[in-house]
PDB file of C-alpha atoms in Angstrom:
ATOM      1  CA  MET A  25      -0.158  -0.010  -0.137  1.00  0.00           C
ATOM      2  CA  SER A  26       2.854   2.547   0.596  1.00  0.00           C
ATOM      3  CA  ARG A  27       4.207   1.827  -2.421  1.00  0.00           C
ATOM      4  CA  LYS A  28       1.167   2.643  -4.096  1.00  0.00           C
ATOM      5  CA  LYS A  29       0.285   5.425  -1.705  1.00  0.00           C
ATOM      6  CA  ASP A  30       3.762   6.575  -2.763  1.00  0.00           C
ATOM      7  CA  LEU A  31       2.805   6.068  -6.964  1.00  0.00           C
ATOM      8  CA  VAL A  32      -0.143   8.367  -6.394  1.00  0.00           C
ATOM      9  CA  HIS A  33       1.726  11.202  -4.549  1.00  0.00           C
ATOM     10  CA  SER A  34       4.686  10.871  -7.495  1.00  0.00           C
ATOM     11  CA  LEU A  35       2.271  11.146  -9.982  1.00  0.00           C
ATOM     12  CA  TYR A  36       0.828  14.828  -8.307  1.00  0.00           C
ATOM     13  CA  PRO A  37       3.846  16.843 -10.097  1.00  0.00           C
ATOM     14  CA  LEU A  38       3.298  15.039 -13.189  1.00  0.00           C
ATOM     15  CA  LEU A  39      -1.090  15.530 -13.288  1.00  0.00           C
ATOM     16  CA  PHE A  40       0.065  19.143 -12.766  1.00  0.00           C
ATOM     17  CA  VAL A  41       2.670  19.712 -15.275  1.00  0.00           C
ATOM     18  CA  LEU A  42      -0.090  18.432 -17.641  1.00  0.00           C
ATOM     19  CA  LEU A  43      -2.562  20.520 -16.775  1.00  0.00           C
ATOM     20  CA  LEU A  44      -0.249  23.371 -17.083  1.00  0.00           C
ATOM     21  CA  VAL A  45       0.829  22.588 -20.319  1.00  0.00           C
ATOM     22  CA  ASN A  46      -3.047  22.151 -21.655  1.00  0.00           C
ATOM     23  CA  CYS A  47      -4.136  25.455 -19.933  1.00  0.00           C
ATOM     24  CA  SER A  48      -2.053  27.468 -21.799  1.00  0.00           C
ATOM     25  CA  LEU A  49      -2.252  31.317 -21.705  1.00  0.00           C
ATOM     26  CA  ASP A  50      -2.515  31.464 -25.237  1.00  0.00           C
ATOM     27  CA  TYR A  51      -4.999  34.291 -26.279  1.00  0.00           C
ATOM     28  CA  ARG A  52      -4.521  34.297 -30.174  1.00  0.00           C
ATOM     29  CA  GLU A  53      -8.341  32.490 -30.566  1.00  0.00           C
ATOM     30  CA  VAL A  54     -10.054  35.565 -28.267  1.00  0.00           C
ATOM     31  CA  GLN A  55      -7.843  38.195 -30.073  1.00  0.00           C
ATOM     32  CA  MET A  56      -8.892  36.594 -33.181  1.00  0.00           C
ATOM     33  CA  ALA A  57     -12.256  36.758 -32.367  1.00  0.00           C
ATOM     34  CA  GLU A  58     -12.540  40.050 -31.126  1.00  0.00           C
ATOM     35  CA  LYS A  59     -10.697  41.207 -34.386  1.00  0.00           C
ATOM     36  CA  LEU A  60     -13.534  39.153 -36.609  1.00  0.00           C
ATOM     37  CA  LEU A  61     -15.715  41.284 -34.570  1.00  0.00           C
ATOM     38  CA  GLU A  62     -14.429  44.548 -35.500  1.00  0.00           C
ATOM     39  CA  LYS A  63     -14.410  43.891 -39.134  1.00  0.00           C
ATOM     40  CA  THR A  64     -18.031  42.398 -39.072  1.00  0.00           C
ATOM     41  CA  PRO A  65     -20.974  44.572 -39.478  1.00  0.00           C
ATOM     42  CA  GLN A  66     -23.674  45.126 -36.614  1.00  0.00           C
ATOM     43  CA  THR A  67     -26.253  45.193 -39.618  1.00  0.00           C
ATOM     44  CA  ILE A  68     -26.121  45.073 -43.785  1.00  0.00           C
ATOM     45  CA  LEU A  69     -28.668  46.508 -45.765  1.00  0.00           C
ATOM     46  CA  ILE A  70     -29.518  45.855 -49.523  1.00  0.00           C
ATOM     47  CA  ASN A  71     -31.655  48.440 -51.149  1.00  0.00           C
ATOM     48  CA  PHE A  72     -31.262  50.631 -48.443  1.00  0.00           C
ATOM     49  CA  LYS A  73     -33.577  53.828 -48.600  1.00  0.00           C
ATOM     50  CA  HIS A  74     -33.067  56.305 -45.946  1.00  0.00           C
ATOM     51  CA  THR A  75     -35.397  59.032 -46.092  1.00  0.00           C
ATOM     52  CA  ILE A  76     -34.832  62.297 -43.619  1.00  0.00           C
ATOM     53  CA  VAL A  77     -38.475  63.763 -42.670  1.00  0.00           C
ATOM     54  CA  SER A  78     -39.204  67.797 -41.501  1.00  0.00           C
ATOM     55  CA  GLU A  79     -42.175  69.096 -40.432  1.00  0.00           C
ATOM     56  CA  GLY A  80     -43.940  65.819 -41.956  1.00  0.00           C
ATOM     57  CA  LYS A  81     -42.366  66.360 -45.164  1.00  0.00           C
ATOM     58  CA  GLY A  82     -39.321  64.313 -46.899  1.00  0.00           C
ATOM     59  CA  VAL A  83     -36.242  66.813 -47.146  1.00  0.00           C
ATOM     60  CA  VAL A  84     -33.551  64.081 -47.940  1.00  0.00           C
ATOM     61  CA  VAL A  85     -34.058  60.766 -49.700  1.00  0.00           C
ATOM     62  CA  LEU A  86     -30.538  58.763 -49.430  1.00  0.00           C
ATOM     63  CA  GLU A  87     -30.731  55.177 -51.766  1.00  0.00           C
ATOM     64  CA  ALA A  88     -27.654  52.692 -51.921  1.00  0.00           C
ATOM     65  CA  GLU A  89     -27.457  49.572 -52.825  1.00  0.00           C
ATOM     66  CA  ARG A  90     -25.871  48.288 -49.737  1.00  0.00           C
ATOM     67  CA  ALA A  91     -25.066  49.683 -46.139  1.00  0.00           C
ATOM     68  CA  GLU A  92     -22.786  48.200 -43.656  1.00  0.00           C
ATOM     69  CA  VAL A  93     -23.931  49.372 -40.513  1.00  0.00           C
ATOM     70  CA  PHE A  94     -20.450  49.699 -37.618  1.00  0.00           C
ATOM     71  CA  SER A  95     -20.122  51.325 -34.774  1.00  0.00           C
ATOM     72  CA  GLN A  96     -20.539  55.058 -34.751  1.00  0.00           C
ATOM     73  CA  GLU A  97     -16.221  55.783 -34.758  1.00  0.00           C
ATOM     74  CA  LYS A  98     -15.967  53.023 -37.314  1.00  0.00           C
ATOM     75  CA  GLY A  99     -18.997  54.772 -39.234  1.00  0.00           C
ATOM     76  CA  THR A 100     -21.909  53.413 -41.936  1.00  0.00           C
ATOM     77  CA  PHE A 101     -20.456  52.007 -45.108  1.00  0.00           C
ATOM     78  CA  LEU A 102     -22.567  52.898 -48.453  1.00  0.00           C
ATOM     79  CA  TRP A 103     -21.650  51.666 -52.097  1.00  0.00           C
ATOM     80  CA  GLY A 104     -23.946  52.876 -54.944  1.00  0.00           C
ATOM     81  CA  LEU A 105     -25.494  56.100 -53.599  1.00  0.00           C
ATOM     82  CA  TYR A 106     -28.376  58.249 -55.045  1.00  0.00           C
ATOM     83  CA  LEU A 107     -29.212  61.465 -52.734  1.00  0.00           C
ATOM     84  CA  LYS A 108     -31.891  63.834 -53.457  1.00  0.00           C
ATOM     85  CA  GLU A 109     -32.489  66.957 -51.289  1.00  0.00           C
ATOM     86  CA  TYR A 110     -36.378  68.734 -51.601  1.00  0.00           C
ATOM     87  CA  ALA A 111     -37.003  72.369 -50.990  1.00  0.00           C
ATOM     88  CA  GLU A 112     -39.860  72.801 -48.476  1.00  0.00           C
ATOM     89  CA  ASP A 113     -42.425  73.572 -51.245  1.00  0.00           C
ATOM     90  CA  GLY A 114     -41.186  70.067 -52.402  1.00  0.00           C
ATOM     91  CA  GLY A 115     -38.877  71.224 -55.453  1.00  0.00           C
ATOM     92  CA  LEU A 116     -35.952  68.959 -56.018  1.00  0.00           C
ATOM     93  CA  LEU A 117     -32.857  71.154 -54.910  1.00  0.00           C
ATOM     94  CA  THR A 118     -29.700  68.787 -55.471  1.00  0.00           C
ATOM     95  CA  GLU A 119     -29.243  65.343 -56.205  1.00  0.00           C
ATOM     96  CA  GLY A 120     -25.692  63.314 -56.573  1.00  0.00           C
ATOM     97  CA  TRP A 121     -24.962  59.614 -57.058  1.00  0.00           C
ATOM     98  CA  ALA A 122     -21.263  58.423 -55.716  1.00  0.00           C
ATOM     99  CA  GLU A 123     -19.870  54.709 -55.576  1.00  0.00           C
ATOM    100  CA  ARG A 124     -19.295  54.494 -51.970  1.00  0.00           C
ATOM    101  CA  ALA A 125     -19.257  56.819 -48.573  1.00  0.00           C
ATOM    102  CA  VAL A 126     -18.954  56.021 -45.067  1.00  0.00           C
ATOM    103  CA  TRP A 127     -20.868  58.090 -42.606  1.00  0.00           C
ATOM    104  CA  TYR A 128     -19.404  59.202 -39.463  1.00  0.00           C
ATOM    105  CA  SER A 129     -22.377  59.729 -37.207  1.00  0.00           C
ATOM    106  CA  ASP A 130     -20.634  60.908 -34.370  1.00  0.00           C
ATOM    107  CA  ASN A 131     -19.360  63.950 -36.015  1.00  0.00           C
ATOM    108  CA  GLU A 132     -21.820  64.129 -39.231  1.00  0.00           C
ATOM    109  CA  LYS A 133     -19.083  63.684 -41.815  1.00  0.00           C
ATOM    110  CA  ALA A 134     -18.655  61.377 -45.022  1.00  0.00           C
ATOM    111  CA  SER A 135     -15.697  60.159 -47.109  1.00  0.00           C
ATOM    112  CA  ILE A 136     -17.115  60.198 -50.146  1.00  0.00           C
ATOM    113  CA  SER A 137     -15.584  58.685 -53.640  1.00  0.00           C
ATOM    114  CA  GLY A 138     -15.474  57.118 -57.142  1.00  0.00           C
ATOM    115  CA  SER A 139     -17.234  58.796 -59.963  1.00  0.00           C
ATOM    116  CA  ILE A 140     -19.536  61.635 -57.232  1.00  0.00           C
ATOM    117  CA  TYR A 141     -21.645  63.836 -59.337  1.00  0.00           C
ATOM    118  CA  ILE A 142     -23.457  66.214 -57.522  1.00  0.00           C
ATOM    119  CA  TYR A 143     -25.862  68.304 -59.413  1.00  0.00           C
ATOM    120  CA  SER A 144     -27.543  71.803 -57.825  1.00  0.00           C
ATOM    121  CA  HIS A 145     -31.133  72.525 -59.560  1.00  0.00           C
ATOM    122  CA  GLN A 146     -31.380  75.793 -58.532  1.00  0.00           C
ATOM    123  CA  GLU A 147     -27.739  76.581 -59.367  1.00  0.00           C
ATOM    124  CA  GLU A 148     -28.220  75.080 -62.145  1.00  0.00           C
ATOM    125  CA  ALA A 149     -24.310  73.693 -62.454  1.00  0.00           C
ATOM    126  CA  GLY A 150     -22.652  70.202 -61.223  1.00  0.00           C
ATOM    127  CA  ILE A 151     -19.667  69.290 -59.775  1.00  0.00           C
ATOM    128  CA  GLN A 152     -17.295  65.947 -60.572  1.00  0.00           C
ATOM    129  CA  ALA A 153     -14.644  64.546 -58.581  1.00  0.00           C
ATOM    130  CA  GLU A 154     -13.114  61.039 -57.594  1.00  0.00           C
ATOM    131  CA  GLU A 155     -12.918  62.065 -53.415  1.00  0.00           C
ATOM    132  CA  LEU A 156     -14.638  64.167 -51.557  1.00  0.00           C
ATOM    133  CA  THR A 157     -15.848  65.099 -47.818  1.00  0.00           C
ATOM    134  CA  TRP A 158     -18.502  66.487 -46.679  1.00  0.00           C
ATOM    135  CA  GLU A 159     -19.604  68.030 -43.209  1.00  0.00           C
ATOM    136  CA  LYS A 160     -23.023  68.760 -42.439  1.00  0.00           C
ATOM    137  CA  GLN A 161     -22.853  71.327 -39.826  1.00  0.00           C
ATOM    138  CA  GLY A 162     -21.798  73.858 -42.208  1.00  0.00           C
ATOM    139  CA  LYS A 163     -22.944  72.186 -45.564  1.00  0.00           C
ATOM    140  CA  ASN A 164     -18.837  72.272 -46.233  1.00  0.00           C
ATOM    141  CA  LEU A 165     -17.526  70.265 -49.418  1.00  0.00           C
ATOM    142  CA  SER A 166     -14.322  69.616 -49.845  1.00  0.00           C
ATOM    143  CA  SER A 167     -11.061  67.909 -51.579  1.00  0.00           C
ATOM    144  CA  ASP A 168      -7.478  66.951 -51.080  1.00  0.00           C
ATOM    145  CA  GLU A 169      -5.582  69.608 -52.222  1.00  0.00           C
ATOM    146  CA  ASP A 170      -4.090  67.215 -55.245  1.00  0.00           C
ATOM    147  CA  GLU A 171      -7.730  66.309 -56.043  1.00  0.00           C
ATOM    148  CA  LEU A 172      -8.998  67.498 -59.913  1.00  0.00           C
ATOM    149  CA  ILE A 173     -12.395  69.121 -59.255  1.00  0.00           C
ATOM    150  CA  VAL A 174     -14.902  70.245 -62.169  1.00  0.00           C
ATOM    151  CA  ILE A 175     -17.393  72.177 -62.247  1.00  0.00           C
ATOM    152  CA  LYS A 176     -19.951  73.050 -65.185  1.00  0.00           C
ATOM    153  CA  LYS A 177     -23.061  75.161 -65.441  1.00  0.00           C
ATOM    154  CA  ASP A 178     -25.887  74.615 -68.081  1.00  0.00           C
ATOM    155  CA  ASN A 179     -24.642  77.326 -69.931  1.00  0.00           C
ATOM    156  CA  GLY A 180     -21.749  76.259 -70.591  1.00  0.00           C
ATOM    157  CA  SER A 181     -19.629  77.589 -68.294  1.00  0.00           C
ATOM    158  CA  PHE A 182     -17.154  75.736 -66.648  1.00  0.00           C
ATOM    159  CA  LEU A 183     -14.440  75.512 -63.821  1.00  0.00           C
ATOM    160  CA  GLN A 184     -11.517  73.327 -62.732  1.00  0.00           C
ATOM    161  CA  GLY A 185      -9.046  73.073 -60.767  1.00  0.00           C
ATOM    162  CA  ARG A 186      -7.223  70.857 -57.630  1.00  0.00           C
ATOM    163  CA  GLY A 187      -7.712  71.279 -54.189  1.00  0.00           C
ATOM    164  CA  PHE A 188     -11.386  72.328 -53.333  1.00  0.00           C
ATOM    165  CA  GLU A 189     -13.244  73.990 -50.618  1.00  0.00           C
ATOM    166  CA  ALA A 190     -16.897  75.219 -50.635  1.00  0.00           C
ATOM    167  CA  ASN A 191     -19.273  76.799 -48.426  1.00  0.00           C
ATOM    168  CA  PHE A 192     -22.509  76.413 -49.321  1.00  0.00           C
ATOM    169  CA  ARG A 193     -24.469  77.718 -47.243  1.00  0.00           C
ATOM    170  CA  GLU A 194     -22.048  81.212 -48.140  1.00  0.00           C
ATOM    171  CA  LYS A 195     -22.216  79.998 -51.755  1.00  0.00           C
ATOM    172  CA  LYS A 196     -18.195  80.612 -51.602  1.00  0.00           C
ATOM    173  CA  ILE A 197     -15.878  78.215 -53.626  1.00  0.00           C
ATOM    174  CA  HIS A 198     -12.259  77.674 -53.200  1.00  0.00           C
ATOM    175  CA  PHE A 199      -9.279  76.340 -55.499  1.00  0.00           C
ATOM    176  CA  PHE A 200      -6.207  75.553 -54.382  1.00  0.00           C
ATOM    177  CA  LYS A 201      -4.410  75.578 -57.477  1.00  0.00           C
ATOM    178  CA  GLY A 202      -4.047  74.762 -61.305  1.00  0.00           C
ATOM    179  CA  VAL A 203      -7.288  77.217 -61.539  1.00  0.00           C
ATOM    180  CA  LYS A 204      -8.597  77.378 -64.994  1.00  0.00           C
ATOM    181  CA  GLY A 205     -12.049  77.574 -66.729  1.00  0.00           C
ATOM    182  CA  SER A 206     -14.603  80.046 -69.462  1.00  0.00           C
ATOM    183  CA  TYR A 207     -17.222  82.072 -68.317  1.00  0.00           C
ATOM    184  CA  VAL A 208     -20.062  82.297 -70.465  1.00  0.00           C
ATOM    185  CA  TRP A 209     -21.936  85.641 -70.192  1.00  0.00           C
ATOM    186  CA  GLU A 210     -25.154  85.735 -70.419  1.00  0.00           C
ATOM    187  CA  GLU A 211     -27.578  88.869 -71.438  1.00  0.00           C
ATOM    188  CA  ASP A 212     -30.371  89.593 -69.637  1.00  0.00           C
ATOM    189  CA  GLN A 213     -33.326  89.746 -72.049  1.00  0.00           C
TER     190      GLN A 213
END
C-alpha cells in the first residue's frame, strides 16, 4: 500500500505539469475573435432607402445598393449611392451619386469616393470628382489638394482645379491650384 501511495503522490506533480501545459495562456483565439467582430458589421442592408423628414415632409432621400453599419467611430459604409435633397415646397434642390461613402454619425461627416456627381437644380450646375469630404454642420464640401474638381454650369461655363473647398451656406468656392475655365456671359432679356 505504501508503494501505491508513493506512486500516487509521485503522479501529482506530473498531473500538475500536464494541466499547466493543457491550460496555456494563449489568447490568440480570443484576439482573432475580437478582430473578426471589428470587421463584421452590426447590420447589412440591401437596396437601402433612408428618408429624413422635417415638418412632415421628406427633405433628404438617400438610397444605396448596400449599407454596412458599424460602430459610430467606424461609420456606416455605403455603396451605389443616390441622394436627393428637396426644398420646403417639394421642389428638387440637389441630387447626386457616387460609388462609395462612409458616414460618421458621431461628427456628421462623410467621406465620398468613386465617380462623384452632384447637381444643384437651383444653381444649374454640377460638380464632378473622385474623392470628397462632406461636413453637415457648416455645409462644407472639400477635397485633398491634388484632387481634380470640375464644375460645369448648364449655360456652358466651367471651372476646374486641384484642391477644393466649398461652403454652400455662404456660396463660396475656393480652389488651391491649377484653376482654369471659361465663363459664358448671358445678357438679361
